[in-house]
Amino acid sequence: MAALKVCCTCCLKGDILNDSHAEIVAKRSFQRYLLHQMGLAVSHQQCSIFIPGTETGKWKLKPNIIFVFFSSHTPCGDASIIPISEPENQLCKPVTGDDAAGQSAKCGSNHDHLGPEDKRKSEKMASNHIIKRMRTDDDGCFSVITEDLAVQQISVKREDDTNPKSCQCSAEMQTANKETGLGGPKVVDVYRTGAKCVPGELGDARVPGVGYHCVGLLRVKPGRGDRTCSMSCSDKLARWNVLGCQGALLMHFLQYPVYLSAIVVGKCPYSQEAMRRAIIERCQHISFLPDGFLTQEVKLLQSDLRFEHSRQAIQEVQTNSKTKLVPCSAAISWSAVPEQPLDVTSDGFRQGTTKKRIGSHQSRSKICKVELFHTFQKLVTSISQEDLPDTLRMKTLETYWDYKKAALNYQEAWKVLRSQALLGWVKNAKEYLHFT
């Protein structure tokens, strides 16, 4: 799995698959399936999963149809900040005060590899507890994991009123090596996530041990090189849990969002508390959502099935190997559609694309923005004006952004969610959405 940042004219045309993490590839493939099913519905074929709703041009799922999301690994970002107890057979050794730079030890997965600059910063932070950050919540608090596996609110005091980008972390951040209950295992560290805090918000403390990360924060995808603009999978799952998985375009035709009934994670480092915090609790308090939208109590489950090609599985087999494991830049997607169900991309383009063909129709993944948009446009043109929903009837809409913006209830729900829970969400510049 890989997150990509590619700067070219293709980004402006929606031609490239910018986020190749498995969760995002699966969701886009699911949207492709939903578009196909909607096409069956509007052509009045009984095999569709949709039935007519109560409004003109609107559809809803047939009764008793549910969708379960399976991921072989914990989503990157907040859900991957998992407490490590002392008896665990750890992928990462505990970070102690002896690690002067506050850097993590070599990890099997989901952790930061600090460069020299970061090491110096971490060393300074660990020694004087001064953490440079962009801003805190309105109440001046942020969260860290404590040894009882709960999320603890830690007070933050501004260094001075003239510099809102600086704050001081209280000593409560580190109450290391307390036991959880009577005779319970000690929580000695947390699994690292490589996902970086979004610009303009509070950042990680990076102090040794359980206080290394601050939890509940929005993050962008991990990756080598420049910071990406793609939000972490934990953040995107939290968004889908309120807005649905169908996206803005399909919401034109749907009476209700399409929600997941359950999220199942394979055998890997996992914490029910972290998953619930990241996907449900961060958005649970929001109010005044438009009709049909809600904060889902999605079921969060773990399977005992392990992906045989995961980093952890490979490392256990190659215990003595010094070969560095690097994420693959390819992504394989499959969707239950009749035409070209299988789609393989590499570095955001269809596998086999040469430099000369970048930007051509042949270079596109079937799940990139422009391809999904064209499928949606075909759906719209196949329906007579009187049978279209109100948001599309007699409207002059041209670009991808025009159609997204016209999905009024979806945009209102997203505005409420962003303003009340996901304030620091990194939004795409509009010029990246004005393609046809």
Tab-separated table of C-alpha atoms in Angstrom, residues 2-395:
chain	number	residue	atom	x	y	z
A	2	ALA	CA	1.270	3.467	-0.753
A	3	ALA	CA	0.232	7.106	-0.566
A	4	LEU	CA	1.312	9.126	-3.537
A	5	LYS	CA	2.012	12.764	-4.175
A	6	VAL	CA	2.386	13.395	-7.883
A	7	CYS	CA	2.631	16.902	-9.310
A	8	CYS	CA	1.507	16.964	-12.928
A	9	THR	CA	-1.358	18.154	-15.103
A	10	CYS	CA	-3.067	14.784	-14.541
A	11	CYS	CA	-3.911	15.845	-10.992
A	12	LEU	CA	-5.916	18.719	-12.466
A	13	LYS	CA	-7.908	16.315	-14.657
A	14	GLY	CA	-8.710	13.698	-12.007
A	15	ASP	CA	-6.675	11.142	-13.980
A	16	ILE	CA	-4.455	9.861	-11.200
A	17	LEU	CA	-5.193	7.634	-8.225
A	18	ASN	CA	-3.607	9.795	-5.528
A	19	ASP	CA	-4.294	7.489	-2.576
A	20	SER	CA	-3.534	3.797	-3.052
A	21	HIS	CA	-4.036	2.620	0.522
A	22	ALA	CA	-6.136	-0.533	0.508
A	23	GLU	CA	-9.071	1.019	2.390
A	24	ILE	CA	-9.401	3.790	-0.203
A	25	VAL	CA	-9.029	1.440	-3.171
A	26	ALA	CA	-11.762	-0.780	-1.686
A	27	LYS	CA	-14.094	2.173	-1.126
A	28	ARG	CA	-13.637	3.498	-4.663
A	29	SER	CA	-14.263	0.006	-6.061
A	30	PHE	CA	-17.416	-0.092	-3.938
A	31	GLN	CA	-18.563	3.231	-5.423
A	32	ARG	CA	-18.024	1.769	-8.882
A	33	TYR	CA	-20.259	-1.150	-7.883
A	34	LEU	CA	-22.931	1.212	-6.491
A	35	LEU	CA	-22.946	3.223	-9.734
A	36	HIS	CA	-23.483	0.003	-11.690
A	37	GLN	CA	-26.306	-1.045	-9.363
A	38	MET	CA	-27.923	2.386	-9.699
A	39	GLY	CA	-27.787	1.968	-13.483
A	40	LEU	CA	-29.676	-1.310	-13.122
A	41	ALA	CA	-32.242	0.390	-10.886
A	42	VAL	CA	-33.029	3.298	-13.221
A	43	SER	CA	-33.435	0.831	-16.104
A	44	HIS	CA	-35.951	-1.057	-13.909
A	45	GLN	CA	-34.022	-4.294	-13.609
A	46	GLN	CA	-35.078	-6.412	-10.619
A	47	CYS	CA	-31.558	-7.594	-9.842
A	48	SER	CA	-30.529	-4.160	-8.512
A	49	ILE	CA	-29.879	-3.674	-4.793
A	50	PHE	CA	-31.921	-0.437	-4.945
A	51	ILE	CA	-35.675	0.139	-4.871
A	52	PRO	CA	-37.585	3.406	-5.458
A	53	GLY	CA	-37.652	5.892	-2.575
A	54	THR	CA	-40.452	8.277	-1.678
A	55	GLU	CA	-39.049	11.241	-3.657
A	56	THR	CA	-38.870	11.579	-7.439
A	57	GLY	CA	-35.590	10.242	-8.763
A	58	LYS	CA	-34.501	8.940	-5.352
A	59	TRP	CA	-33.640	5.351	-4.458
A	60	LYS	CA	-32.912	3.367	-1.316
A	61	LEU	CA	-31.384	0.011	-0.448
A	62	LYS	CA	-33.549	-3.073	-0.429
A	63	PRO	CA	-34.350	-4.316	3.090
A	64	ASN	CA	-31.833	-6.624	4.766
A	65	ILE	CA	-28.910	-5.598	2.569
A	66	ILE	CA	-25.851	-4.691	4.608
A	67	PHE	CA	-22.203	-4.002	3.809
A	68	VAL	CA	-19.209	-5.225	5.823
A	69	PHE	CA	-15.780	-3.670	5.373
A	70	PHE	CA	-12.735	-5.930	5.850
A	71	SER	CA	-9.181	-4.652	6.206
A	72	SER	CA	-6.220	-6.946	6.774
A	73	HIS	CA	-4.562	-4.312	8.945
A	74	THR	CA	-5.559	-1.558	11.343
A	75	PRO	CA	-6.220	1.695	9.427
A	76	CYS	CA	-3.304	4.115	9.375
A	77	GLY	CA	-3.598	7.180	11.583
A	78	ASP	CA	-5.349	7.452	14.937
A	79	ALA	CA	-6.657	3.859	15.011
A	80	SER	CA	-3.067	2.573	14.794
A	81	ILE	CA	-1.942	4.308	18.004
A	82	ILE	CA	-2.316	1.190	20.106
A	83	PRO	CA	-1.059	0.611	23.679
A	84	ILE	CA	1.704	-1.987	24.084
A	85	SER	CA	1.629	-4.005	27.297
A	86	GLU	CA	4.818	-5.310	28.875
A	87	PRO	CA	4.210	-9.047	28.250
A	88	GLU	CA	3.459	-8.601	24.556
A	89	ASN	CA	5.669	-10.130	21.907
A	90	GLN	CA	6.344	-6.658	20.582
A	91	LEU	CA	7.115	-5.544	17.105
A	92	CYS	CA	8.616	-2.407	18.631
A	93	LYS	CA	10.719	-2.392	21.761
A	94	PRO	CA	9.546	0.121	24.393
A	95	VAL	CA	10.938	3.608	24.074
A	96	THR	CA	12.589	4.620	27.329
A	97	GLY	CA	14.406	7.618	28.660
A	98	ASP	CA	17.645	6.030	27.445
A	99	ASP	CA	16.543	6.781	23.896
A	100	ALA	CA	17.822	10.334	24.269
A	101	ALA	CA	16.356	11.576	21.032
A	102	GLY	CA	12.941	10.189	21.886
A	103	GLN	CA	12.996	8.261	18.641
A	104	SER	CA	11.206	4.979	18.182
A	105	ALA	CA	13.174	1.774	17.927
A	106	LYS	CA	13.127	-0.127	14.679
A	107	CYS	CA	9.504	-1.106	14.153
A	108	GLY	CA	7.792	-3.753	12.161
A	109	SER	CA	5.025	-1.459	10.969
A	110	ASN	CA	3.263	1.874	11.335
A	111	HIS	CA	5.872	4.047	12.995
A	112	ASP	CA	7.962	7.100	12.245
A	113	HIS	CA	11.546	6.726	11.042
A	114	LEU	CA	13.039	9.941	12.366
A	115	GLY	CA	15.683	11.738	10.379
A	116	PRO	CA	18.532	13.687	12.006
A	117	GLU	CA	16.471	16.869	12.129
A	118	ASP	CA	13.535	15.126	13.831
A	119	LYS	CA	15.896	13.421	16.281
A	120	ARG	CA	17.276	16.767	17.391
A	121	LYS	CA	13.782	18.179	17.785
A	122	SER	CA	12.630	15.147	19.769
A	123	GLU	CA	15.661	15.342	22.047
A	124	LYS	CA	14.919	18.976	22.821
A	125	MET	CA	11.245	18.203	23.451
A	126	ALA	CA	12.018	15.291	25.736
A	127	SER	CA	14.385	17.379	27.816
A	128	ASN	CA	12.296	20.475	28.445
A	129	HIS	CA	8.748	19.377	27.487
A	130	ILE	CA	8.284	22.373	25.198
A	131	ILE	CA	6.288	21.317	22.168
A	132	LYS	CA	5.858	23.680	19.236
A	133	ARG	CA	2.348	23.271	17.833
A	134	MET	CA	-0.021	25.196	15.631
A	135	ARG	CA	-3.166	25.382	17.777
A	136	THR	CA	-5.224	23.495	20.346
A	137	ASP	CA	-8.910	22.878	20.768
A	138	ASP	CA	-10.995	25.745	22.100
A	139	ASP	CA	-10.713	24.464	25.654
A	140	GLY	CA	-6.923	24.240	25.425
A	141	CYS	CA	-6.817	20.457	25.743
A	142	PHE	CA	-5.513	17.535	23.745
A	143	SER	CA	-5.508	13.795	24.366
A	144	VAL	CA	-2.834	11.220	25.121
A	145	ILE	CA	-3.044	7.521	25.873
A	146	THR	CA	-2.570	6.645	29.536
A	147	GLU	CA	-1.772	3.290	31.054
A	148	ASP	CA	-5.387	2.402	31.823
A	149	LEU	CA	-6.024	2.430	28.034
A	150	ALA	CA	-8.328	5.406	28.411
A	151	VAL	CA	-8.011	8.678	26.588
A	152	GLN	CA	-6.938	11.367	29.031
A	153	GLN	CA	-7.418	15.086	28.457
A	154	ILE	CA	-4.210	16.982	29.106
A	155	SER	CA	-4.258	20.695	29.759
A	156	VAL	CA	-2.198	22.942	27.543
A	157	LYS	CA	-0.998	26.391	28.568
A	158	ARG	CA	0.086	28.971	26.040
A	159	GLU	CA	3.645	30.164	26.415
A	160	ASP	CA	2.516	33.663	25.583
A	161	ASP	CA	-0.418	35.391	23.963
A	162	THR	CA	1.663	36.710	21.110
A	163	ASN	CA	2.685	33.327	19.761
A	164	PRO	CA	-0.371	31.094	19.244
A	165	LYS	CA	1.781	28.434	17.605
A	166	SER	CA	3.499	27.468	20.858
A	167	CYS	CA	2.055	25.575	23.781
A	168	GLN	CA	3.390	23.839	26.857
A	169	CYS	CA	2.488	20.293	27.740
A	170	SER	CA	1.840	19.566	31.404
A	171	ALA	CA	3.841	16.898	33.211
A	172	GLU	CA	0.729	14.711	33.334
A	173	MET	CA	1.593	13.527	29.827
A	174	GLN	CA	4.005	10.975	31.248
A	175	THR	CA	2.823	8.853	34.140
A	176	ALA	CA	4.808	5.903	32.922
A	177	ASN	CA	4.843	2.331	34.205
A	178	LYS	CA	1.696	2.370	36.346
A	179	GLU	CA	-0.096	-0.946	36.368
A	180	THR	CA	-3.548	-1.334	34.847
A	181	GLY	CA	-5.594	-2.707	37.748
A	182	LEU	CA	-4.454	-5.194	40.324
A	183	GLY	CA	-1.667	-7.294	38.866
A	184	GLY	CA	-2.559	-6.219	35.352
A	185	PRO	CA	0.021	-5.845	32.580
A	186	LYS	CA	1.913	-2.589	32.371
A	187	VAL	CA	1.438	-0.407	29.329
A	188	VAL	CA	4.992	0.508	28.394
A	189	ASP	CA	4.637	2.087	24.969
A	190	VAL	CA	2.350	2.605	21.990
A	191	TYR	CA	2.583	1.380	18.419
A	192	ARG	CA	3.713	4.193	16.181
A	193	THR	CA	1.788	5.516	13.205
A	194	GLY	CA	3.693	7.136	10.379
A	195	ALA	CA	0.709	9.378	9.660
A	196	LYS	CA	1.611	12.997	10.379
A	197	CYS	CA	-0.583	15.551	12.137
A	198	VAL	CA	-2.280	17.975	9.755
A	199	PRO	CA	-0.735	21.425	9.375
A	200	GLY	CA	-2.269	24.034	11.638
A	201	GLU	CA	-3.251	21.668	14.444
A	202	LEU	CA	-1.658	20.245	17.567
A	203	GLY	CA	1.156	17.775	16.947
A	204	ASP	CA	2.655	14.714	18.607
A	205	ALA	CA	4.682	15.173	21.790
A	206	ARG	CA	7.281	12.562	20.677
A	207	VAL	CA	8.366	12.043	24.270
A	208	PRO	CA	9.554	8.560	25.242
A	209	GLY	CA	6.984	5.858	25.994
A	210	VAL	CA	3.207	6.097	26.064
A	211	GLY	CA	3.156	9.847	25.531
A	212	TYR	CA	4.874	9.699	22.139
A	213	HIS	CA	1.647	10.329	20.235
A	214	CYS	CA	-1.312	12.564	20.958
A	215	VAL	CA	-4.519	10.738	20.070
A	216	GLY	CA	-7.742	11.865	18.460
A	217	LEU	CA	-5.928	14.157	16.007
A	218	LEU	CA	-6.426	14.436	12.257
A	219	ARG	CA	-3.468	13.132	10.262
A	220	VAL	CA	-2.270	12.904	6.684
A	221	LYS	CA	-1.031	9.703	5.096
A	222	PRO	CA	2.418	8.374	5.983
A	223	GLY	CA	4.928	8.251	3.199
A	224	ARG	CA	8.513	8.872	2.219
A	225	GLY	CA	9.486	12.312	0.967
A	226	ASP	CA	7.147	15.294	0.928
A	227	ARG	CA	4.065	15.386	3.127
A	228	THR	CA	0.990	14.102	1.283
A	229	CYS	CA	-2.382	15.838	1.062
A	230	SER	CA	-4.340	12.619	1.604
A	231	MET	CA	-6.006	12.208	4.985
A	232	SER	CA	-5.293	9.032	6.965
A	233	CYS	CA	-7.526	5.985	6.576
A	234	SER	CA	-8.699	6.410	10.204
A	235	ASP	CA	-9.917	9.922	9.388
A	236	LYS	CA	-11.594	8.851	6.159
A	237	LEU	CA	-13.389	5.980	7.899
A	238	ALA	CA	-14.619	8.435	10.535
A	239	ARG	CA	-15.959	10.645	7.744
A	240	TRP	CA	-17.649	7.737	5.956
A	241	ASN	CA	-19.253	6.715	9.234
A	242	VAL	CA	-21.234	9.979	9.158
A	243	LEU	CA	-21.553	10.833	5.453
A	244	GLY	CA	-21.755	7.301	4.067
A	245	CYS	CA	-19.520	5.522	1.547
A	246	GLN	CA	-21.401	6.564	-1.595
A	247	GLY	CA	-19.822	10.008	-1.960
A	248	ALA	CA	-21.429	13.275	-3.082
A	249	LEU	CA	-22.275	12.269	-6.666
A	250	LEU	CA	-24.363	9.209	-5.835
A	251	MET	CA	-26.119	11.125	-3.060
A	252	HIS	CA	-28.076	12.889	-5.836
A	253	PHE	CA	-29.920	9.596	-6.381
A	254	LEU	CA	-30.091	8.270	-2.833
A	255	GLN	CA	-32.698	8.979	-0.192
A	256	TYR	CA	-30.302	7.843	2.548
A	257	PRO	CA	-26.510	7.456	2.700
A	258	VAL	CA	-25.020	3.982	2.280
A	259	TYR	CA	-23.426	3.102	5.625
A	260	LEU	CA	-21.198	0.228	6.655
A	261	SER	CA	-22.742	-2.183	9.155
A	262	ALA	CA	-19.401	-3.504	10.390
A	263	ILE	CA	-15.661	-2.964	10.028
A	264	VAL	CA	-13.579	-6.112	10.473
A	265	VAL	CA	-9.799	-5.954	10.919
A	266	GLY	CA	-7.575	-8.969	10.354
A	267	LYS	CA	-5.074	-10.443	12.794
A	268	CYS	CA	-2.569	-7.690	13.555
A	269	PRO	CA	-1.840	-5.213	16.373
A	270	TYR	CA	-5.342	-4.049	17.312
A	271	SER	CA	-7.134	-2.085	19.999
A	272	GLN	CA	-10.900	-1.884	20.286
A	273	GLU	CA	-10.551	1.360	22.243
A	274	ALA	CA	-8.350	2.938	19.574
A	275	MET	CA	-10.662	1.866	16.751
A	276	ARG	CA	-13.729	3.175	18.538
A	277	ARG	CA	-12.003	6.454	19.401
A	278	ALA	CA	-10.773	7.011	15.853
A	279	ILE	CA	-13.860	6.005	13.876
A	280	ILE	CA	-16.868	6.644	16.143
A	281	GLU	CA	-16.147	8.790	19.182
A	282	ARG	CA	-14.434	11.705	17.471
A	283	CYS	CA	-17.668	12.504	15.614
A	284	GLN	CA	-20.231	11.225	18.109
A	285	HIS	CA	-21.076	14.642	19.554
A	286	ILE	CA	-22.080	16.389	16.334
A	287	SER	CA	-25.618	17.736	15.935
A	288	PHE	CA	-27.901	19.364	13.347
A	289	LEU	CA	-27.097	16.946	10.541
A	290	PRO	CA	-29.504	17.010	7.566
A	291	ASP	CA	-32.265	14.391	7.458
A	292	GLY	CA	-30.955	10.904	6.729
A	293	PHE	CA	-27.424	11.501	8.015
A	294	LEU	CA	-26.303	10.251	11.411
A	295	THR	CA	-23.309	9.186	13.451
A	296	GLN	CA	-23.256	5.447	12.964
A	297	GLU	CA	-22.582	2.949	15.748
A	298	VAL	CA	-20.752	0.758	13.274
A	299	LYS	CA	-19.704	-2.626	14.678
A	300	LEU	CA	-15.946	-2.909	15.131
A	301	LEU	CA	-14.613	-6.465	15.070
A	302	GLN	CA	-11.328	-8.314	14.748
A	303	SER	CA	-10.778	-11.532	12.844
A	304	ASP	CA	-8.161	-14.181	13.602
A	305	LEU	CA	-7.262	-14.306	9.894
A	306	ARG	CA	-3.893	-12.829	9.031
A	307	PHE	CA	-2.845	-11.626	5.592
A	308	GLU	CA	0.034	-13.912	4.658
A	309	HIS	CA	1.894	-11.163	2.783
A	310	SER	CA	1.649	-8.526	5.504
A	311	ARG	CA	4.814	-6.846	6.801
A	312	GLN	CA	4.441	-8.609	10.143
A	313	ALA	CA	4.016	-12.068	8.574
A	314	ILE	CA	6.995	-11.602	6.264
A	315	GLN	CA	9.215	-10.345	9.073
A	316	GLU	CA	8.403	-13.355	11.226
A	317	VAL	CA	9.470	-15.668	8.385
A	318	GLN	CA	12.571	-13.636	7.522
A	319	THR	CA	13.795	-13.057	11.062
A	320	ASN	CA	17.478	-13.074	10.073
A	321	SER	CA	17.116	-11.184	6.832
A	322	LYS	CA	18.561	-7.693	6.538
A	323	THR	CA	16.431	-6.917	3.477
A	324	LYS	CA	14.490	-3.697	3.900
A	325	LEU	CA	10.756	-4.088	3.313
A	326	VAL	CA	9.295	-1.336	1.147
A	327	PRO	CA	5.560	-0.853	0.426
A	328	CYS	CA	4.546	-1.805	-3.090
A	329	SER	CA	3.436	1.066	-5.330
A	330	ALA	CA	0.889	-1.137	-7.088
A	331	ALA	CA	-2.790	-1.370	-6.190
A	332	ILE	CA	-5.200	-4.101	-7.279
A	333	SER	CA	-8.932	-3.469	-7.204
A	334	TRP	CA	-11.872	-5.652	-8.111
A	335	SER	CA	-15.495	-4.601	-8.406
A	336	ALA	CA	-18.641	-6.629	-9.132
A	337	VAL	CA	-19.303	-4.967	-12.485
A	338	PRO	CA	-19.570	-6.630	-15.913
A	339	GLU	CA	-16.897	-4.583	-17.744
A	340	GLN	CA	-13.276	-4.751	-16.648
A	341	PRO	CA	-13.920	-5.729	-13.021
A	342	LEU	CA	-10.182	-6.029	-12.338
A	343	ASP	CA	-8.063	-2.875	-12.238
A	344	VAL	CA	-4.328	-2.795	-11.528
A	345	THR	CA	-2.461	0.477	-11.047
A	346	SER	CA	1.129	1.421	-10.361
A	347	ASP	CA	2.098	4.836	-9.001
A	348	GLY	CA	-1.459	6.023	-9.578
A	349	PHE	CA	-1.739	5.011	-13.258
A	350	ARG	CA	-2.913	1.852	-14.955
A	351	GLN	CA	-0.165	-0.755	-14.819
A	352	GLY	CA	2.025	-0.686	-17.928
A	353	THR	CA	1.520	3.025	-18.619
A	354	THR	CA	4.560	4.622	-20.239
A	355	LYS	CA	5.598	8.240	-19.722
A	356	LYS	CA	4.309	9.117	-23.206
A	357	ARG	CA	0.843	7.789	-22.379
A	358	ILE	CA	0.441	9.600	-19.031
A	359	GLY	CA	-2.614	11.814	-19.343
A	360	SER	CA	-4.271	9.647	-21.996
A	361	HIS	CA	-7.486	7.694	-21.524
A	362	GLN	CA	-5.487	4.440	-21.562
A	363	SER	CA	-3.456	5.508	-18.513
A	364	ARG	CA	-6.454	5.889	-16.207
A	365	SER	CA	-7.485	3.578	-13.425
A	366	LYS	CA	-11.167	2.639	-13.512
A	367	ILE	CA	-11.508	4.050	-9.995
A	368	CYS	CA	-9.838	7.433	-10.483
A	369	LYS	CA	-12.049	10.504	-10.062
A	370	VAL	CA	-12.592	11.262	-13.736
A	371	GLU	CA	-13.546	7.666	-14.635
A	372	LEU	CA	-16.082	7.445	-11.810
A	373	PHE	CA	-17.393	10.881	-12.839
A	374	HIS	CA	-17.869	9.781	-16.449
A	375	THR	CA	-19.768	6.699	-15.281
A	376	PHE	CA	-21.982	8.989	-13.205
A	377	GLN	CA	-22.570	11.321	-16.179
A	378	LYS	CA	-23.655	8.379	-18.340
A	379	LEU	CA	-26.133	7.468	-15.626
A	380	VAL	CA	-27.559	11.005	-15.560
A	381	THR	CA	-27.937	11.217	-19.362
A	382	SER	CA	-29.747	7.855	-19.452
A	383	ILE	CA	-32.625	9.299	-17.397
A	384	SER	CA	-35.330	11.621	-18.718
A	385	GLN	CA	-35.505	15.113	-17.204
A	386	GLU	CA	-38.828	14.476	-15.441
A	387	ASP	CA	-37.414	11.391	-13.723
A	388	LEU	CA	-34.267	13.089	-12.429
A	389	PRO	CA	-34.023	14.130	-8.763
A	390	ASP	CA	-34.603	17.815	-7.962
A	391	THR	CA	-30.889	18.501	-7.535
A	392	LEU	CA	-30.216	17.495	-11.167
A	393	ARG	CA	-33.445	18.436	-12.957
A	394	MET	CA	-33.114	21.366	-15.391
A	395	LYS	CA	-29.686	22.228	-14.032
